[in-house]
Short mmCIF file of C-alpha atoms in Angstrom, two decimals:
data_model
loop_
_atom_site.label_atom_id
_atom_site.label_comp_id
_atom_site.label_asym_id
_atom_site.label_seq_id
_atom_site.Cartn_x
_atom_site.Cartn_y
_atom_site.Cartn_z
CA UNK A 1 7.06 -39.37 43.05
CA UNK A 2 6.26 -42.13 40.24
CA UNK A 3 4.71 -45.11 41.88
CA UNK A 4 5.17 -48.54 40.30
CA UNK A 5 3.09 -51.51 41.09
CA UNK A 6 4.87 -54.88 41.09
CA UNK A 7 2.54 -57.89 40.65
CA UNK A 8 4.31 -61.25 41.01
CA UNK A 9 3.53 -64.37 43.10
CA UNK A 10 7.16 -64.84 43.95
CA UNK A 11 8.10 -63.03 47.25
CA UNK A 12 11.73 -62.67 46.67
CA UNK A 13 11.07 -61.34 42.99
CA UNK A 14 8.65 -58.82 44.41
CA UNK A 15 11.27 -57.76 47.11
CA UNK A 16 14.31 -57.57 44.86
CA UNK A 17 12.56 -55.58 42.07
CA UNK A 18 11.06 -53.24 44.73
CA UNK A 19 14.48 -52.59 46.22
CA UNK A 20 15.95 -51.98 42.76
CA UNK A 21 13.24 -49.49 41.81
CA UNK A 22 13.35 -47.70 45.11
CA UNK A 23 17.03 -47.26 44.82
CA UNK A 24 16.36 -45.73 41.48
CA UNK A 25 13.99 -43.10 43.01
CA UNK A 26 10.66 -44.70 42.43
CA UNK A 27 7.95 -45.44 44.92
CA UNK A 28 6.64 -49.00 44.86
CA UNK A 29 3.61 -51.14 45.74
CA UNK A 30 3.43 -55.05 45.64
CA UNK A 31 0.78 -57.51 44.92
CA UNK A 32 0.97 -61.35 44.86
CA UNK A 33 -2.07 -61.95 42.73
CA UNK A 34 -4.11 -60.36 40.06
CA UNK A 35 -7.07 -59.91 42.51
CA UNK A 36 -4.89 -57.97 44.92
CA UNK A 37 -3.38 -56.02 42.03
CA UNK A 38 -6.68 -54.69 40.98
CA UNK A 39 -7.57 -53.61 44.48
CA UNK A 40 -4.34 -51.74 44.99
CA UNK A 41 -4.44 -50.21 41.45
CA UNK A 42 -7.85 -48.68 42.20
CA UNK A 43 -6.66 -47.24 45.56
CA UNK A 44 -3.23 -46.02 44.58
CA UNK A 45 -3.52 -45.27 40.81
CA UNK A 46 0.14 -46.28 39.97
CA UNK A 47 2.05 -44.56 37.04
CA UNK A 48 3.33 -47.97 35.82
CA UNK A 49 2.55 -51.71 36.45
CA UNK A 50 5.05 -54.56 36.19
CA UNK A 51 2.92 -57.60 35.73
CA UNK A 52 3.86 -61.28 35.71
CA UNK A 53 1.92 -63.51 33.26
CA UNK A 54 2.19 -66.74 35.41
CA UNK A 55 0.08 -65.69 38.40
CA UNK A 56 -2.01 -68.25 40.24
CA UNK A 57 -5.79 -67.80 39.79
CA UNK A 58 -6.43 -64.74 37.65
CA UNK A 59 -3.31 -64.89 35.32
CA UNK A 60 -1.46 -61.93 33.98
CA UNK A 61 -3.37 -61.73 30.80
CA UNK A 62 -6.67 -61.62 32.57
CA UNK A 63 -5.39 -59.10 34.97
CA UNK A 64 -4.22 -56.89 32.11
CA UNK A 65 -7.80 -57.00 30.58
CA UNK A 66 -9.13 -56.06 33.92
CA UNK A 67 -6.54 -53.17 34.65
CA UNK A 68 -7.36 -51.69 31.20
CA UNK A 69 -11.02 -51.04 32.21
CA UNK A 70 -9.91 -48.91 35.31
CA UNK A 71 -6.39 -47.80 34.73
CA UNK A 72 -4.68 -45.91 32.04
CA UNK A 73 -1.09 -46.46 33.13
CA UNK A 74 1.30 -48.33 30.88
CA UNK A 75 1.96 -52.21 31.81
CA UNK A 76 5.27 -54.04 31.38
CA UNK A 77 4.83 -57.86 31.31
CA UNK A 78 7.52 -59.67 33.36
CA UNK A 79 7.50 -63.36 32.47
CA UNK A 80 9.50 -66.48 32.86
CA UNK A 81 7.67 -67.98 29.80
CA UNK A 82 9.80 -67.76 26.72
CA UNK A 83 7.30 -68.74 24.31
CA UNK A 84 6.86 -65.77 21.84
CA UNK A 85 3.30 -66.41 21.73
CA UNK A 86 2.71 -65.17 25.26
CA UNK A 87 4.78 -62.11 24.58
CA UNK A 88 2.92 -61.22 21.42
CA UNK A 89 -0.58 -61.78 22.93
CA UNK A 90 0.32 -59.57 25.86
CA UNK A 91 1.28 -56.75 23.60
CA UNK A 92 -1.87 -57.11 21.53
CA UNK A 93 -3.90 -56.80 24.65
CA UNK A 94 -2.31 -53.49 25.39
CA UNK A 95 0.93 -54.19 27.24
CA UNK A 96 3.47 -51.64 26.59
CA UNK A 97 6.64 -53.82 26.78
CA UNK A 98 7.97 -57.02 28.15
CA UNK A 99 10.91 -58.36 29.87
CA UNK A 100 11.94 -61.99 30.37
CA UNK A 101 13.16 -63.55 33.60
CA UNK A 102 15.89 -63.81 34.53
CA UNK A 103 16.83 -60.29 33.98
CA UNK A 104 19.42 -57.60 35.10
CA UNK A 105 17.86 -54.85 37.21
CA UNK A 106 19.55 -52.23 34.91
CA UNK A 107 17.77 -53.82 31.89
CA UNK A 108 14.52 -53.57 33.74
CA UNK A 109 15.05 -49.86 34.74
CA UNK A 110 15.94 -48.90 31.24
CA UNK A 111 12.64 -50.36 30.03
CA UNK A 112 10.80 -48.72 32.84
CA UNK A 113 12.22 -45.30 31.96
CA UNK A 114 11.41 -45.76 28.18
CA UNK A 115 7.90 -46.72 28.85
CA UNK A 116 7.46 -43.94 31.31
CA UNK A 117 8.83 -41.39 28.76
CA UNK A 118 6.43 -42.67 26.01
CA UNK A 119 3.48 -42.46 28.38
CA UNK A 120 4.33 -38.93 29.38
CA UNK A 121 4.69 -37.97 25.78
CA UNK A 122 1.22 -39.30 25.01
CA UNK A 123 -0.57 -37.13 27.52
CA UNK A 124 1.35 -33.96 26.74
CA UNK A 125 -1.26 -31.36 25.53
CA UNK A 126 -1.04 -30.91 21.84
CA UNK A 127 -2.12 -28.08 19.44
CA UNK A 128 -5.67 -28.16 17.93
CA UNK A 129 -4.33 -29.81 14.74
CA UNK A 130 -2.66 -32.48 16.62
CA UNK A 131 -5.95 -33.38 18.49
CA UNK A 132 -8.29 -32.97 15.56
CA UNK A 133 -10.18 -35.81 13.76
CA UNK A 134 -8.56 -37.90 11.04
CA UNK A 135 -10.88 -39.03 8.31
CA UNK A 136 -9.65 -41.69 5.62
CA UNK A 137 -12.67 -42.60 3.50
CA UNK A 138 -15.25 -44.23 5.80
CA UNK A 139 -12.59 -44.53 8.64
CA UNK A 140 -12.68 -41.58 11.12
CA UNK A 141 -10.48 -41.22 14.20
CA UNK A 142 -11.38 -38.90 17.06
CA UNK A 143 -7.78 -38.26 18.70
CA UNK A 144 -9.20 -36.26 21.71
CA UNK A 145 -11.73 -39.02 22.59
CA UNK A 146 -9.63 -41.90 21.42
CA UNK A 147 -12.57 -43.39 19.43
CA UNK A 148 -12.59 -44.92 15.93
CA UNK A 149 -15.45 -45.68 13.71
CA UNK A 150 -15.55 -47.68 10.36
CA UNK A 151 -18.60 -46.92 8.25
CA UNK A 152 -20.28 -45.35 11.27
CA UNK A 153 -19.62 -48.54 13.42
CA UNK A 154 -17.51 -47.93 16.42
CA UNK A 155 -14.55 -50.20 17.03
CA UNK A 156 -12.56 -51.01 20.19
CA UNK A 157 -8.78 -50.73 19.87
CA UNK A 158 -5.95 -51.24 22.45
CA UNK A 159 -3.95 -48.04 23.15
CA UNK A 160 -1.10 -49.23 20.94
CA UNK A 161 -3.39 -50.07 18.01
CA UNK A 162 -5.03 -46.70 18.32
CA UNK A 163 -1.49 -44.93 18.14
CA UNK A 164 -0.40 -47.19 15.20
CA UNK A 165 -3.81 -46.39 13.29
CA UNK A 166 -3.38 -42.60 13.99
CA UNK A 167 0.09 -42.52 12.67
CA UNK A 168 -0.79 -44.37 9.61
CA UNK A 169 -3.87 -42.16 9.06
CA UNK A 170 -1.67 -39.01 9.37
CA UNK A 171 0.19 -40.25 6.51
CA UNK A 172 -2.69 -41.72 4.58
CA UNK A 173 -1.72 -42.61 0.93
CA UNK A 174 1.89 -42.90 1.73
CA UNK A 175 3.96 -45.97 1.95
CA UNK A 176 5.22 -45.75 5.65
CA UNK A 177 8.44 -47.56 6.21
CA UNK A 178 8.54 -50.12 9.15
CA UNK A 179 11.37 -48.02 10.81
CA UNK A 180 9.26 -44.94 10.76
CA UNK A 181 6.30 -46.83 12.43
CA UNK A 182 8.67 -48.18 15.17
CA UNK A 183 10.21 -44.81 15.80
CA UNK A 184 6.92 -42.76 15.98
CA UNK A 185 4.68 -45.29 17.57
CA UNK A 186 6.90 -47.42 19.75
CA UNK A 187 9.49 -44.71 20.31
CA UNK A 188 13.09 -44.21 19.47
CA UNK A 189 14.20 -46.25 22.51
CA UNK A 190 12.14 -49.36 21.65
CA UNK A 191 14.37 -52.52 21.94
CA UNK A 192 11.79 -55.16 21.20
CA UNK A 193 11.19 -57.28 18.12
CA UNK A 194 9.88 -55.61 14.87
CA UNK A 195 7.60 -58.50 14.54
CA UNK A 196 5.24 -56.66 16.96
CA UNK A 197 4.37 -54.28 14.36
CA UNK A 198 3.35 -57.14 11.95
CA UNK A 199 1.17 -58.52 14.72
CA UNK A 200 -0.41 -55.24 15.47
CA UNK A 201 -1.18 -54.69 11.79
CA UNK A 202 -2.92 -58.02 11.58
CA UNK A 203 -5.09 -57.37 14.69
CA UNK A 204 -5.99 -53.86 13.26
CA UNK A 205 -7.14 -55.61 10.17
CA UNK A 206 -9.56 -57.94 12.03
CA UNK A 207 -11.18 -54.76 13.37
CA UNK A 208 -11.18 -52.27 10.53
CA UNK A 209 -11.55 -54.56 7.59
CA UNK A 210 -14.56 -56.53 6.41
CA UNK A 211 -12.16 -59.25 5.51
CA UNK A 212 -8.83 -59.23 7.11
CA UNK A 213 -7.37 -61.68 4.62
CA UNK A 214 -8.25 -59.17 1.89
CA UNK A 215 -7.64 -55.78 3.20
CA UNK A 216 -9.12 -52.78 1.55
CA UNK A 217 -7.65 -50.09 3.68
CA UNK A 218 -4.52 -51.27 5.36
CA UNK A 219 -2.15 -52.63 2.73
CA UNK A 220 1.23 -54.34 3.06
CA UNK A 221 3.99 -52.99 0.64
CA UNK A 222 6.46 -55.91 0.81
CA UNK A 223 9.98 -55.07 1.85
CA UNK A 224 8.91 -51.46 2.64
CA UNK A 225 5.97 -50.97 5.11
CA UNK A 226 2.48 -50.12 5.10
CA UNK A 227 -0.01 -47.90 3.40
CA UNK A 228 -3.53 -46.61 4.78
CA UNK A 229 -6.01 -45.83 1.97
CA UNK A 230 -9.70 -45.04 1.90
CA UNK A 231 -12.09 -47.83 1.13
CA UNK A 232 -15.44 -46.41 1.25
CA UNK A 233 -14.81 -43.16 -0.60
CA UNK A 234 -11.80 -41.23 -1.89
CA UNK A 235 -9.87 -38.56 0.01
CA UNK A 236 -8.30 -37.68 3.24
CA UNK A 237 -8.89 -34.55 5.10
CA UNK A 238 -8.42 -33.24 8.78
CA UNK A 239 -11.63 -32.17 10.40
#
């Protein structure tokens, strides 16, 4: 049975969400703080975490950073903060989706199912070609190890940044429309804002470009999408 960890300092919220998830067939664990969530996550290894941003002490953003070091499960932010910055920062750090309080339990369940489907698709075994390395100039992606190097230098990417870069690298030299990126990286059931793609591209540039303001690899084609090209040398090949 799929186990979902609910992290929220509001006892009523933890209880109501837990009841809704259990009625839908999920097993649940609850935590009232980031510190407690980390302890439970290590012991239980949940398949999904619902994480409130506004936690006392270690807040949701700090908790997410810590969870990413020991847990590969997807994370959905649940927040009462309506400022877009919080939502975008959460997604940049590796959260898979977010919902804003107050929400209908059916909306939450739809998000949970969508994120779990995407997570399952990512871990399905692929063919040798699907797991081979991609090389675009001096940019190399090792899909089996989830590692990226630029000019021999290893760069750290969030899971979503890595997925985005892999997709663009698999179509290197092409102008990839925004709709294609959303469908293939975020999934056909993604119902968030398209702005998240712009933000992820911006953060990717800070990591793979010498000067993010003057990108030599990851280019914007205004009104269409993005194109990944070699910077250090010409050519694309699958190793």
